[in-house]
């Protein structure tokens, strides 16, 4: 067969096409892997873009990460904090932070009404609020609690400075990211969206380890998820607000949910 014959040219084109097809396959596979991680990368980039003040911290082990979840709340049931219910829970300060709240809502896929309810309950919209446990700012984020959890999962373990948590935009971003982690990383197996939200609210207050220990007498997320899925939304709410032996969290869940419904109603025509 001549090198210049039409038959040879056709044969050569077929061989080259096959080679190019296989050569491009790893690139396509690599792009698919990148696409799967694009959301996580965008979330990390959003923190980078804020030019936050960060300091290095050692990478946490699995056991220390489990401990981090406990740091948001107390290790034993307590009745020290009592939340008073507000008949007309409307705060002009909510409007001041609404653009930041909406941005965080879109970034982390958390209802803006829920973010407002948590801020209202945690700090009454005071960006300089500091609790006796050193929870800081609008969403009462703890440097060694929610902030550390977010930095481990979304910022490669780099620790966030305490002073940065007083910045309203950053505090809202970190607090909302922590709610996102609770719902999507730890409670993603909860079938009901409402139950998942209720449990995330409770865990935000007392810590997920404490919640599992006192609500379900387990430290296994699989066992906890299985038991919670055996309950309907009303039963989960009843347990969280009536039988959970941590009074602070019982009152906290009830108040946040009441404010959540209020803000859902009033934000309908605002957003």
Coordinates of C-alpha atoms in Angstrom, one line a residue:
X1 CA 0.0 0.0 0.0
X2 CA 1.5 3.3 -1.1
X3 CA 2.1 6.1 1.5
X4 CA 0.4 8.5 -0.9
X5 CA -2.6 6.3 -1.7
X6 CA -6.1 7.5 -0.6
X7 CA -6.6 4.3 1.3
X8 CA -3.5 4.9 3.4
X9 CA -4.5 8.5 4.1
X10 CA -7.9 7.3 5.3
X11 CA -6.3 4.7 7.5
X12 CA -3.9 7.2 9.0
X13 CA -6.7 9.6 9.8
X14 CA -8.6 6.9 11.6
X15 CA -5.5 6.0 13.7
X16 CA -4.8 9.6 14.6
X17 CA -8.5 10.1 15.6
X18 CA -8.3 7.2 18.0
X19 CA -5.0 8.4 19.5
X20 CA -6.4 11.9 20.0
X21 CA -9.6 10.5 21.6
X22 CA -7.7 8.5 24.2
X23 CA -5.2 11.2 24.8
X24 CA -8.0 13.6 25.7
X25 CA -9.8 11.2 28.1
X26 CA -7.6 12.0 31.2
X27 CA -8.2 15.7 30.7
X28 CA -12.0 15.2 30.5
X29 CA -11.9 13.0 33.6
X30 CA -9.8 15.6 35.4
X31 CA -12.2 18.3 34.5
X32 CA -15.1 16.2 35.9
X33 CA -13.3 15.9 39.2
X34 CA -12.7 19.7 39.3
X35 CA -16.4 20.3 38.6
X36 CA -17.3 18.1 41.5
X37 CA -15.2 20.2 43.8
X38 CA -16.1 23.6 42.3
X39 CA -18.6 24.6 45.0
X40 CA -16.1 23.9 47.8
X41 CA -13.4 25.8 46.0
X42 CA -15.8 28.8 45.5
X43 CA -16.6 28.7 49.2
X44 CA -12.9 28.8 50.2
X45 CA -12.3 31.6 47.6
X46 CA -15.1 33.6 49.2
X47 CA -13.1 33.6 52.4
X48 CA -9.9 34.4 50.6
X49 CA -11.5 37.4 48.9
X50 CA -12.4 38.9 52.3
X51 CA -8.7 39.1 53.1
X52 CA -9.3 37.9 56.6
X53 CA -6.7 38.0 59.4
X54 CA -5.7 34.4 59.9
X55 CA -3.0 32.7 62.0
X56 CA -1.6 29.2 61.4
X57 CA -2.9 26.3 63.4
X58 CA -2.0 22.6 63.4
X59 CA -4.3 20.4 61.4
X60 CA -6.8 18.7 63.8
X61 CA -7.2 15.0 64.0
X62 CA -10.6 13.2 63.8
X63 CA -10.8 13.0 67.5
X64 CA -10.1 16.7 68.0
X65 CA -12.6 17.6 65.4
X66 CA -15.3 15.7 67.3
X67 CA -14.2 17.7 70.4
X68 CA -14.6 20.9 68.5
X69 CA -18.3 20.3 68.0
X70 CA -18.7 20.1 71.8
X71 CA -17.1 23.4 72.4
X72 CA -20.1 25.4 71.2
X73 CA -22.1 24.4 74.3
X74 CA -21.7 23.0 77.8
X75 CA -20.7 19.4 78.7
X76 CA -23.6 19.0 81.1
X77 CA -27.2 20.0 81.3
X78 CA -27.6 23.6 82.5
X79 CA -30.4 26.1 83.3
X80 CA -28.3 29.2 83.7
X81 CA -29.5 31.0 80.6
X82 CA -33.2 31.8 80.2
X83 CA -34.4 33.3 77.0
X84 CA -37.3 35.7 77.2
X85 CA -39.9 35.6 74.4
X86 CA -40.5 38.9 72.6
X87 CA -44.1 39.6 71.7
X88 CA -43.2 41.7 68.7
X89 CA -39.7 40.5 67.6
X90 CA -39.0 43.2 65.1
X91 CA -35.6 44.9 65.1
X92 CA -34.6 47.9 63.0
X93 CA -31.1 46.5 63.2
X94 CA -32.1 43.6 61.1
X95 CA -32.4 45.9 58.1
X96 CA -28.8 47.1 58.6
X97 CA -27.4 43.6 58.2
X98 CA -29.9 42.3 55.7
X99 CA -27.6 42.6 52.6
X100 CA -24.9 40.7 54.3
X101 CA -27.4 38.1 55.6
X102 CA -28.8 37.6 52.1
X103 CA -25.3 37.2 50.7
X104 CA -24.4 34.6 53.3
X105 CA -27.7 32.8 52.7
X106 CA -26.9 32.4 49.0
X107 CA -23.4 31.4 49.7
X108 CA -24.2 28.7 52.2
X109 CA -27.8 27.8 51.3
X110 CA -29.3 28.7 54.6
X111 CA -32.7 30.5 54.8
X112 CA -32.1 34.2 55.5
X113 CA -35.0 34.1 57.9
X114 CA -33.2 31.5 60.0
X115 CA -30.0 33.5 60.0
X116 CA -31.9 36.5 61.3
X117 CA -33.6 34.4 63.9
X118 CA -30.3 33.1 65.2
X119 CA -28.7 36.5 65.3
X120 CA -31.7 38.0 67.1
X121 CA -31.6 35.2 69.7
X122 CA -27.8 35.1 70.1
X123 CA -26.9 38.8 70.3
X124 CA -30.0 40.9 69.6
X125 CA -28.0 42.4 66.7
X126 CA -25.2 43.6 68.8
X127 CA -21.9 43.0 66.9
X128 CA -19.8 43.6 70.0
X129 CA -21.6 41.0 72.2
X130 CA -19.4 38.7 74.1
X131 CA -20.8 35.9 76.3
X132 CA -19.4 34.5 79.5
X133 CA -18.1 31.6 77.4
X134 CA -16.4 34.0 75.0
X135 CA -18.8 33.5 72.2
X136 CA -18.4 36.6 70.0
X137 CA -20.4 38.9 67.8
X138 CA -23.7 38.8 66.0
X139 CA -23.9 35.0 65.8
X140 CA -22.0 34.4 69.0
X141 CA -19.2 32.4 67.2
X142 CA -16.6 30.8 69.4
X143 CA -13.0 31.0 68.3
X144 CA -12.3 27.4 69.3
X145 CA -15.8 26.2 68.4
X146 CA -17.7 27.1 65.3
X147 CA -14.9 29.2 63.9
X148 CA -12.4 26.4 64.2
X149 CA -14.8 23.9 62.7
X150 CA -15.3 26.2 59.7
X151 CA -11.5 26.8 59.3
X152 CA -10.8 23.1 59.4
X153 CA -13.4 22.1 56.8
X154 CA -13.3 25.1 54.5
X155 CA -9.9 26.9 55.1
X156 CA -7.4 24.1 55.4
X157 CA -7.0 24.4 59.2
X158 CA -5.8 28.0 59.3
X159 CA -7.1 29.5 62.5
X160 CA -9.2 32.6 62.6
X161 CA -8.2 35.5 64.9
X162 CA -10.6 36.3 67.7
X163 CA -10.7 40.0 66.7
X164 CA -12.0 39.1 63.2
X165 CA -15.1 37.7 64.7
X166 CA -16.2 41.2 65.8
X167 CA -16.5 42.2 62.1
X168 CA -20.3 41.8 61.3
X169 CA -19.8 40.6 57.7
X170 CA -17.2 38.0 58.7
X171 CA -19.1 36.9 61.8
X172 CA -22.3 36.3 59.8
X173 CA -20.4 34.4 57.1
X174 CA -18.7 32.1 59.7
X175 CA -21.8 31.5 61.7
X176 CA -23.9 30.7 58.6
X177 CA -21.1 28.5 57.3
X178 CA -21.2 26.6 60.6
X179 CA -24.9 26.0 60.2
X180 CA -24.2 24.8 56.7
X181 CA -21.6 22.3 58.0
X182 CA -24.0 21.0 60.6
X183 CA -26.8 20.4 58.1
X184 CA -24.7 19.1 55.1
X185 CA -21.8 17.3 56.8
X186 CA -23.2 15.9 60.0
X187 CA -27.0 15.9 59.7
X188 CA -27.3 15.2 55.9
X189 CA -28.8 11.8 56.7
X190 CA -31.9 13.3 58.3
X191 CA -34.6 12.8 55.8
X192 CA -37.0 15.6 56.8
X193 CA -35.7 19.1 56.0
X194 CA -37.6 20.6 59.0
X195 CA -36.2 18.0 61.4
X196 CA -32.7 18.6 60.0
X197 CA -33.1 22.3 60.6
X198 CA -34.4 21.8 64.1
X199 CA -31.5 19.6 65.0
X200 CA -29.0 22.0 63.5
X201 CA -30.4 24.9 65.6
X202 CA -30.1 22.8 68.7
X203 CA -26.5 21.7 67.8
X204 CA -25.6 25.3 67.1
X205 CA -26.4 26.0 70.7
X206 CA -25.2 23.0 72.7
X207 CA -22.9 21.2 70.4
X208 CA -23.6 18.2 68.3
X209 CA -21.9 15.7 70.6
X210 CA -23.9 17.0 73.6
X211 CA -27.1 16.9 71.5
X212 CA -26.6 13.2 70.5
X213 CA -25.6 12.3 74.1
X214 CA -28.6 13.9 75.8
X215 CA -31.3 13.5 73.1
X216 CA -30.4 10.0 71.9
X217 CA -27.9 8.6 74.4
X218 CA -25.4 7.9 71.7
X219 CA -22.2 9.2 70.3
X220 CA -22.7 7.5 67.0
X221 CA -24.0 9.8 64.2
X222 CA -25.4 6.8 62.4
X223 CA -27.4 5.6 65.4
X224 CA -28.5 9.2 66.1
X225 CA -29.6 9.7 62.5
X226 CA -31.5 6.4 62.5
X227 CA -33.4 7.3 65.6
X228 CA -34.2 10.8 64.4
X229 CA -35.5 9.5 61.1
X230 CA -37.9 7.3 63.1
X231 CA -39.6 10.4 64.4
X232 CA -41.8 12.9 62.6
X233 CA -41.2 16.7 62.7
X234 CA -43.6 17.2 65.6
X235 CA -41.9 14.5 67.7
X236 CA -38.4 15.9 67.0
X237 CA -39.6 19.4 68.1
X238 CA -41.3 18.0 71.2
X239 CA -38.1 16.2 72.3
X240 CA -36.0 19.3 71.6
X241 CA -38.2 21.7 73.5
X242 CA -39.8 19.5 76.2
X243 CA -37.6 16.5 77.1
X244 CA -34.0 17.4 76.3
X245 CA -32.3 17.7 79.7
X246 CA -30.5 21.0 78.7
X247 CA -32.9 23.8 79.6
X248 CA -30.9 26.4 77.8
X249 CA -31.2 24.5 74.5
X250 CA -34.9 23.7 75.0
X251 CA -35.6 27.4 75.3
X252 CA -33.2 28.3 72.6
X253 CA -34.8 26.1 70.0
X254 CA -38.3 27.3 70.9
X255 CA -37.3 31.0 70.6
X256 CA -35.3 30.6 67.4
X257 CA -38.2 28.8 65.7
X258 CA -40.7 31.4 66.8
X259 CA -38.4 34.2 65.4
X260 CA -37.8 32.1 62.3
X261 CA -41.5 32.0 61.5
X262 CA -41.8 35.7 62.2
X263 CA -38.9 36.6 59.8
X264 CA -40.1 34.2 57.2
X265 CA -43.5 36.1 57.2
X266 CA -42.0 39.5 57.1
X267 CA -39.2 38.8 54.6
X268 CA -41.6 37.5 52.0
X269 CA -42.1 40.9 50.5
X270 CA -38.7 42.3 51.3
X271 CA -36.3 39.9 49.4

